[in-house]
Coordinates of C-alpha atoms in Angstrom, one line a residue:
X1 CA 22.8 -8.0 23.8
X2 CA 24.0 -11.4 21.9
X3 CA 23.9 -12.4 18.8
X4 CA 20.6 -14.6 17.5
X5 CA 18.2 -13.9 20.7
X6 CA 15.3 -12.0 20.1
X7 CA 13.8 -9.1 21.5
X8 CA 12.0 -9.2 24.4
X9 CA 8.3 -9.0 24.4
X10 CA 8.2 -7.4 20.8
X11 CA 4.9 -8.7 20.1
X12 CA 3.1 -7.0 22.9
X13 CA 4.4 -4.2 21.1
X14 CA 1.9 -3.2 18.5
X15 CA 2.3 -1.1 15.9
X16 CA 4.5 1.8 17.2
X17 CA 2.6 5.2 17.0
X18 CA 3.1 9.3 17.7
X19 CA 3.9 12.4 17.2
X20 CA 7.7 13.1 15.4
X21 CA 11.0 12.0 16.5
X22 CA 12.5 15.2 18.4
X23 CA 16.3 16.4 17.5
X24 CA 18.8 14.1 19.0
X25 CA 21.9 13.5 19.2
X26 CA 23.2 9.8 17.2
X27 CA 25.5 7.7 19.8
X28 CA 28.1 5.1 18.2
X29 CA 26.6 2.3 15.9
X30 CA 23.3 4.3 15.1
X31 CA 22.4 6.4 12.6
X32 CA 19.4 9.3 13.0
X33 CA 16.8 8.7 10.1
X34 CA 15.3 11.8 7.9
X35 CA 12.2 12.2 7.5
X36 CA 12.3 11.7 3.6
X37 CA 14.4 8.2 3.3
X38 CA 11.7 6.6 6.1
X39 CA 9.3 3.7 4.5
X40 CA 5.5 4.1 4.6
X41 CA 3.7 4.6 7.8
X42 CA -0.1 4.5 7.0
X43 CA -1.4 4.9 10.6
X44 CA 0.7 7.9 11.5
X45 CA 3.0 9.3 8.5
X46 CA 6.2 8.9 8.8
X47 CA 8.2 8.5 12.1
X48 CA 12.1 8.6 12.0
X49 CA 13.8 5.6 13.4
X50 CA 18.1 4.6 13.7
X51 CA 19.3 2.0 12.2
X52 CA 21.2 0.2 14.2
X53 CA 25.5 0.2 12.6
X54 CA 27.3 -1.1 15.1
X55 CA 26.4 -4.8 13.6
X56 CA 25.6 -7.9 16.0
X57 CA 25.4 -8.7 18.7
X58 CA 23.9 -5.1 19.2
X59 CA 26.3 -2.8 22.1
X60 CA 24.4 -2.1 25.0
X61 CA 24.4 1.7 24.0
X62 CA 23.0 1.2 20.7
X63 CA 19.8 -0.9 23.2
X64 CA 19.8 1.8 25.6
X65 CA 19.2 4.2 22.5
X66 CA 16.2 1.6 21.5
X67 CA 14.8 1.9 24.7
X68 CA 14.2 5.5 24.7
X69 CA 13.3 5.7 21.1
X70 CA 10.4 3.1 21.9
X71 CA 9.5 5.3 24.8
X72 CA 9.2 8.9 22.9
X73 CA 7.2 6.6 20.1
X74 CA 5.5 4.3 21.6
X75 CA 1.5 5.4 23.1
X76 CA 2.6 4.2 26.4
X77 CA 5.8 6.2 26.7
X78 CA 8.2 4.8 28.7
X79 CA 5.6 2.3 31.2
X80 CA 6.1 0.0 28.0
X81 CA 9.2 -0.5 28.1
X82 CA 9.7 -0.8 32.1
X83 CA 6.6 -3.5 31.7
X84 CA 8.7 -5.8 29.1
X85 CA 12.1 -5.0 30.7
X86 CA 11.0 -5.5 34.4
X87 CA 9.1 -8.9 33.0
X88 CA 10.4 -12.5 34.4
X89 CA 8.3 -14.3 32.6
X90 CA 8.3 -13.3 28.9
X91 CA 6.9 -16.2 26.6
X92 CA 9.8 -18.1 24.1
X93 CA 9.8 -16.8 20.7
X94 CA 10.4 -19.4 18.5
X95 CA 12.5 -18.9 15.5
X96 CA 11.2 -19.3 11.7
X97 CA 13.3 -21.9 10.2
X98 CA 14.5 -21.4 6.3
X99 CA 12.6 -23.1 4.2
X100 CA 13.6 -26.3 2.1
X101 CA 12.0 -27.6 -0.5
X102 CA 11.1 -31.0 -2.2
X103 CA 12.6 -31.4 -5.8
X104 CA 9.4 -31.5 -6.9
X105 CA 7.5 -28.7 -5.1
X106 CA 6.3 -25.9 -7.7
X107 CA 7.6 -22.2 -7.7
X108 CA 4.6 -20.7 -6.3
X109 CA 4.8 -22.8 -3.4
X110 CA 8.2 -22.2 -2.9
X111 CA 7.5 -18.2 -3.0
X112 CA 4.0 -18.7 -0.1
X113 CA 6.8 -20.4 1.5
X114 CA 9.5 -17.8 1.8
X115 CA 6.9 -15.4 1.8
X116 CA 5.4 -17.4 5.2
X117 CA 9.6 -17.3 6.6
X118 CA 9.5 -13.5 6.1
X119 CA 6.3 -13.1 7.3
X120 CA 6.9 -15.3 10.9
X121 CA 10.8 -13.1 11.7
X122 CA 8.0 -10.2 12.4
X123 CA 7.7 -6.6 11.5
X124 CA 10.1 -4.4 13.1
X125 CA 7.8 -1.9 15.4
X126 CA 11.3 -1.3 17.7
X127 CA 12.0 2.1 15.8
X128 CA 15.7 1.0 15.5
X129 CA 16.4 -0.5 11.9
X130 CA 18.6 -4.5 13.5
X131 CA 20.4 -4.3 9.6
X132 CA 22.2 -1.7 7.5
X133 CA 21.1 -1.7 4.4
X134 CA 23.2 0.6 1.9
X135 CA 21.3 0.3 -1.6
X136 CA 24.9 1.3 -3.5
X137 CA 26.6 -1.6 -1.8
X138 CA 27.5 -5.1 -4.7
X139 CA 25.0 -7.8 -4.8
X140 CA 27.3 -9.7 -2.6
X141 CA 27.7 -7.8 -0.1
X142 CA 24.1 -7.5 0.6
X143 CA 23.6 -11.5 0.5
X144 CA 26.1 -11.7 3.6
X145 CA 23.7 -9.1 4.9
X146 CA 20.9 -11.6 4.3
X147 CA 23.1 -14.6 5.5
X148 CA 23.1 -12.7 9.0
X149 CA 19.3 -11.9 9.1
X150 CA 18.7 -16.2 8.9
X151 CA 21.5 -15.8 11.3
X152 CA 19.9 -14.0 13.2
X153 CA 16.4 -13.8 13.1
X154 CA 15.1 -10.2 14.4
X155 CA 12.6 -8.5 12.7
X156 CA 12.8 -6.4 9.7
X157 CA 11.7 -4.1 7.8
X158 CA 10.6 -3.9 4.4
X159 CA 14.4 -3.3 2.6
X160 CA 15.4 -5.9 4.5
X161 CA 12.5 -8.3 3.7
X162 CA 13.7 -7.4 -0.3
X163 CA 17.3 -8.2 0.5
X164 CA 16.2 -11.0 2.4
X165 CA 13.6 -12.7 -0.6
X166 CA 17.0 -12.1 -3.0
X167 CA 19.0 -14.3 -1.1
X168 CA 16.1 -17.2 -0.4
X169 CA 15.1 -16.5 -4.5
X170 CA 18.8 -17.0 -6.0
X171 CA 18.0 -20.8 -6.1
X172 CA 15.2 -20.6 -8.3
X173 CA 16.5 -19.4 -11.8
X174 CA 13.1 -19.6 -13.1
X175 CA 12.1 -16.9 -11.0
X176 CA 13.6 -13.5 -12.2
X177 CA 13.9 -10.0 -9.4
X178 CA 13.4 -6.7 -9.3
X179 CA 13.0 -3.6 -6.7
X180 CA 9.7 -2.8 -7.4
X181 CA 8.8 0.8 -4.8
X182 CA 5.8 3.0 -4.2
X183 CA 5.2 6.8 -2.9
X184 CA 2.2 7.8 -1.9
X185 CA 0.6 10.4 0.4
X186 CA -2.2 11.0 3.0
X187 CA -2.8 13.5 5.0
X188 CA -0.8 15.8 3.4
X189 CA 2.7 13.1 4.6
X190 CA 4.3 11.5 1.7
X191 CA 5.1 7.0 2.4
X192 CA 7.1 5.1 0.9
X193 CA 7.2 1.3 0.5
X194 CA 9.4 -1.1 -1.2
X195 CA 8.4 -5.1 -2.0
X196 CA 10.4 -7.4 -4.5
X197 CA 9.0 -8.1 -7.5
X198 CA 8.5 -11.6 -8.8
X199 CA 8.1 -13.3 -12.6
X200 CA 8.1 -16.7 -13.3
X201 CA 5.5 -18.8 -16.2
X202 CA 4.4 -15.2 -17.7
X203 CA 3.0 -14.7 -14.2
X204 CA 4.5 -11.8 -11.9
X205 CA 4.0 -11.6 -8.1
X206 CA 6.0 -10.1 -5.5
X207 CA 7.0 -11.0 -2.0
X208 CA 8.1 -9.1 0.9
X209 CA 6.5 -6.9 4.3
X210 CA 4.0 -4.4 5.3
X211 CA 2.4 -3.5 8.8
X212 CA -0.4 -4.4 6.3
X213 CA -0.9 -7.8 4.8
X214 CA -2.0 -6.8 1.7
X215 CA 0.9 -4.3 1.1
X216 CA 3.6 -7.2 0.9
X217 CA 2.8 -10.6 -0.3
X218 CA 1.4 -11.0 -4.0
X219 CA 0.6 -14.4 -5.7
X220 CA 2.0 -15.4 -8.8
X221 CA -0.9 -14.6 -11.2
X222 CA -0.9 -11.3 -12.3
X223 CA -0.9 -11.7 -16.4
X224 CA 1.1 -7.9 -16.6
X225 CA 3.9 -5.5 -14.1
X226 CA 0.3 -3.3 -14.8
X227 CA -1.9 -5.4 -12.8
X228 CA 0.6 -6.2 -10.3
X229 CA 1.1 -2.5 -9.9
X230 CA -3.3 -1.6 -9.9
X231 CA -3.1 -4.3 -7.1
X232 CA -1.1 -1.8 -4.8
X233 CA -2.5 1.1 -6.2
X234 CA -6.3 -0.6 -5.2
X235 CA -4.8 -1.7 -1.8
X236 CA -3.3 2.2 -1.1
X237 CA -7.2 3.6 -1.8
X238 CA -8.4 1.1 1.7
X239 CA -5.9 2.8 3.2
X240 CA -6.9 6.4 1.8
X241 CA -3.7 6.8 0.1
X242 CA -3.0 8.4 -3.5
X243 CA -0.1 6.7 -5.6
X244 CA 2.2 9.3 -6.5
X245 CA 5.1 7.7 -8.1
X246 CA 6.6 4.5 -8.9
X247 CA 10.1 3.2 -9.5
X248 CA 11.3 -0.2 -10.7
X249 CA 14.4 -1.6 -10.9
X250 CA 15.7 -3.9 -13.0
X251 CA 16.3 -7.8 -12.8
X252 CA 18.9 -8.9 -10.2
X253 CA 21.8 -10.8 -11.1
X254 CA 21.1 -15.0 -9.1
X255 CA 24.7 -15.2 -8.8
X256 CA 25.3 -14.2 -5.0
X257 CA 28.8 -13.7 -5.5
X258 CA 28.5 -10.7 -8.7
X259 CA 29.7 -7.8 -7.1
X260 CA 27.0 -5.6 -10.1
X261 CA 24.9 -2.9 -7.6
X262 CA 21.6 -3.4 -7.9
X263 CA 19.5 -1.2 -10.7
X264 CA 17.6 0.3 -8.2
X265 CA 14.9 2.8 -10.3
X266 CA 15.5 2.2 -14.2
X267 CA 12.5 3.2 -15.0
X268 CA 10.8 6.0 -12.4
X269 CA 6.8 6.7 -12.9
X270 CA 5.1 10.2 -11.8
X271 CA 1.5 8.4 -11.9
X272 CA 0.0 12.0 -11.5
X273 CA 1.3 12.9 -14.9
X274 CA 0.0 9.4 -16.5
X275 CA -3.1 8.6 -17.6
X276 CA -4.2 4.7 -17.3
X277 CA -3.1 3.8 -20.6
X278 CA 0.4 5.7 -20.4
X279 CA 0.9 4.6 -17.2
X280 CA -0.1 0.6 -18.5
X281 CA 2.4 1.5 -21.7
X282 CA 5.1 2.5 -19.6
X283 CA 4.9 -0.3 -17.4
X284 CA 4.9 -2.5 -20.8
X285 CA 8.0 -0.8 -21.7
X286 CA 9.7 -1.4 -18.5
X287 CA 8.6 -5.4 -18.5
X288 CA 10.2 -5.7 -22.1
X289 CA 14.0 -3.3 -20.6
X290 CA 13.5 -5.9 -18.1
X291 CA 13.5 -9.0 -20.7
X292 CA 16.5 -7.8 -22.3
X293 CA 19.0 -8.0 -20.0
X294 CA 17.9 -11.8 -19.4
X295 CA 20.9 -13.5 -21.2
X296 CA 24.0 -10.9 -20.5
X297 CA 26.2 -11.7 -18.1
X298 CA 27.0 -10.0 -14.9
X299 CA 30.3 -9.2 -13.3
X300 CA 31.0 -12.0 -11.1
X301 CA 33.5 -12.0 -8.3
X302 CA 34.9 -16.3 -7.1
X303 CA 34.5 -17.1 -3.5
X304 CA 37.5 -17.9 -3.4
X305 CA 38.6 -14.3 -4.2
X306 CA 36.5 -12.5 -2.1
X307 CA 37.5 -11.0 1.2
X308 CA 36.3 -12.6 4.8
X309 CA 35.0 -8.7 5.8
X310 CA 33.3 -7.5 2.4
X311 CA 29.1 -7.9 3.0
X312 CA 29.1 -7.9 6.9
X313 CA 27.4 -4.8 8.7
X314 CA 29.5 -4.3 11.7
X315 CA 32.6 -4.2 9.4
X316 CA 33.8 -2.0 7.6
X317 CA 32.0 -0.5 5.2
X318 CA 33.5 0.3 2.1
X319 CA 34.0 -2.4 0.4
X320 CA 35.6 -2.4 -2.8
X321 CA 32.8 -2.1 -6.0
X322 CA 32.8 -1.0 -9.3
X323 CA 30.7 0.9 -11.5
X324 CA 29.0 -0.9 -13.5
X325 CA 27.3 0.5 -16.8
X326 CA 23.4 0.9 -16.9
X327 CA 20.7 1.6 -19.4
X328 CA 19.8 5.0 -19.2
X329 CA 17.0 5.5 -16.9
X330 CA 13.8 6.6 -18.4
X331 CA 11.9 8.9 -15.5
X332 CA 7.8 9.5 -17.1
X333 CA 5.7 12.4 -17.7
X334 CA 8.1 14.9 -16.3
X335 CA 11.4 15.0 -18.6
X336 CA 14.1 14.3 -15.9
X337 CA 17.9 14.0 -17.6
X338 CA 19.4 11.6 -14.9
X339 CA 23.4 11.1 -15.0
X340 CA 24.1 7.7 -15.4
X341 CA 27.7 8.4 -12.9
X342 CA 26.0 9.8 -10.2
X343 CA 25.4 8.1 -6.6
X344 CA 22.6 6.3 -5.9
X345 CA 19.6 8.3 -4.8
X346 CA 20.1 8.6 -0.8
X347 CA 16.4 10.1 -0.6
X348 CA 13.2 9.3 -1.3
X349 CA 12.4 6.9 0.8
X350 CA 16.0 5.3 1.0
X351 CA 15.1 2.5 2.0
X352 CA 18.2 1.6 4.2
X353 CA 15.1 0.1 5.5

């Protein structure tokens, strides 16, 4: 398996479905994910998946583990893997190009071009996430991973799309970006998903990727954050999902060399415990909190001082990071006191996805 390749026969895979992943012994370079850490799967429930921790190029053991996992979760079992791997006439998968713009290109048009690029990479149905995303890492390290995504052009999942969206909008100072995640319930199971919220010109929108077209991109046309959240809630209702919780982060720095961490969940809103009006007020309050952050200096790491091994998923994960002071998160509905010094939440949808 070499760097820069595309997954053979990927378009034939379709949405992988089936039962829960059986307990397996993890192999080198692969991490088995807990059900609570899995993003949304609207068709079959939270099917655990693996994360490639060995970096790229993918090592042989990880490659074989991926195909064994496909055999377990795909409805056609081992037959699909055998057919794809044994084929000699697989179509060549086009490699999408990172979008470029003319100076006169409007912000909405740029966002649409970025979304098209993310979508052209395709959603990763393999059950193995190719890029390891540690949410506690500094922004500069995550941007290095985003650069690698553009080089490799491999299919991605929703958290990878958020990191890529941040990277591709860093050069757009008129666009503020923030993480926006959802926890829903269907048939007794909980599902999680994340998109990159965007705000510009007094309007909100979103970038991202999902199995469902109406759970990723939202054009820059929503007057308030509440309107944007309600749009996603309505889309979830179309799949008989009930929205249980919304987590919204702070605006992300445009400095790709910043060593600050992304604030993934400045506000945690328990939708079950809030009326529609209370939810709207909480979202308005969060919007004010985000605006307060604009103009505050963010810690940066000069390029010349950065270590060359900072951020690549196949290198030492112990990159130095500075603990930054944050405004205390304000969960709604449930009076839950959060310790600002506690490590980032590794449960919920822990979207290393």
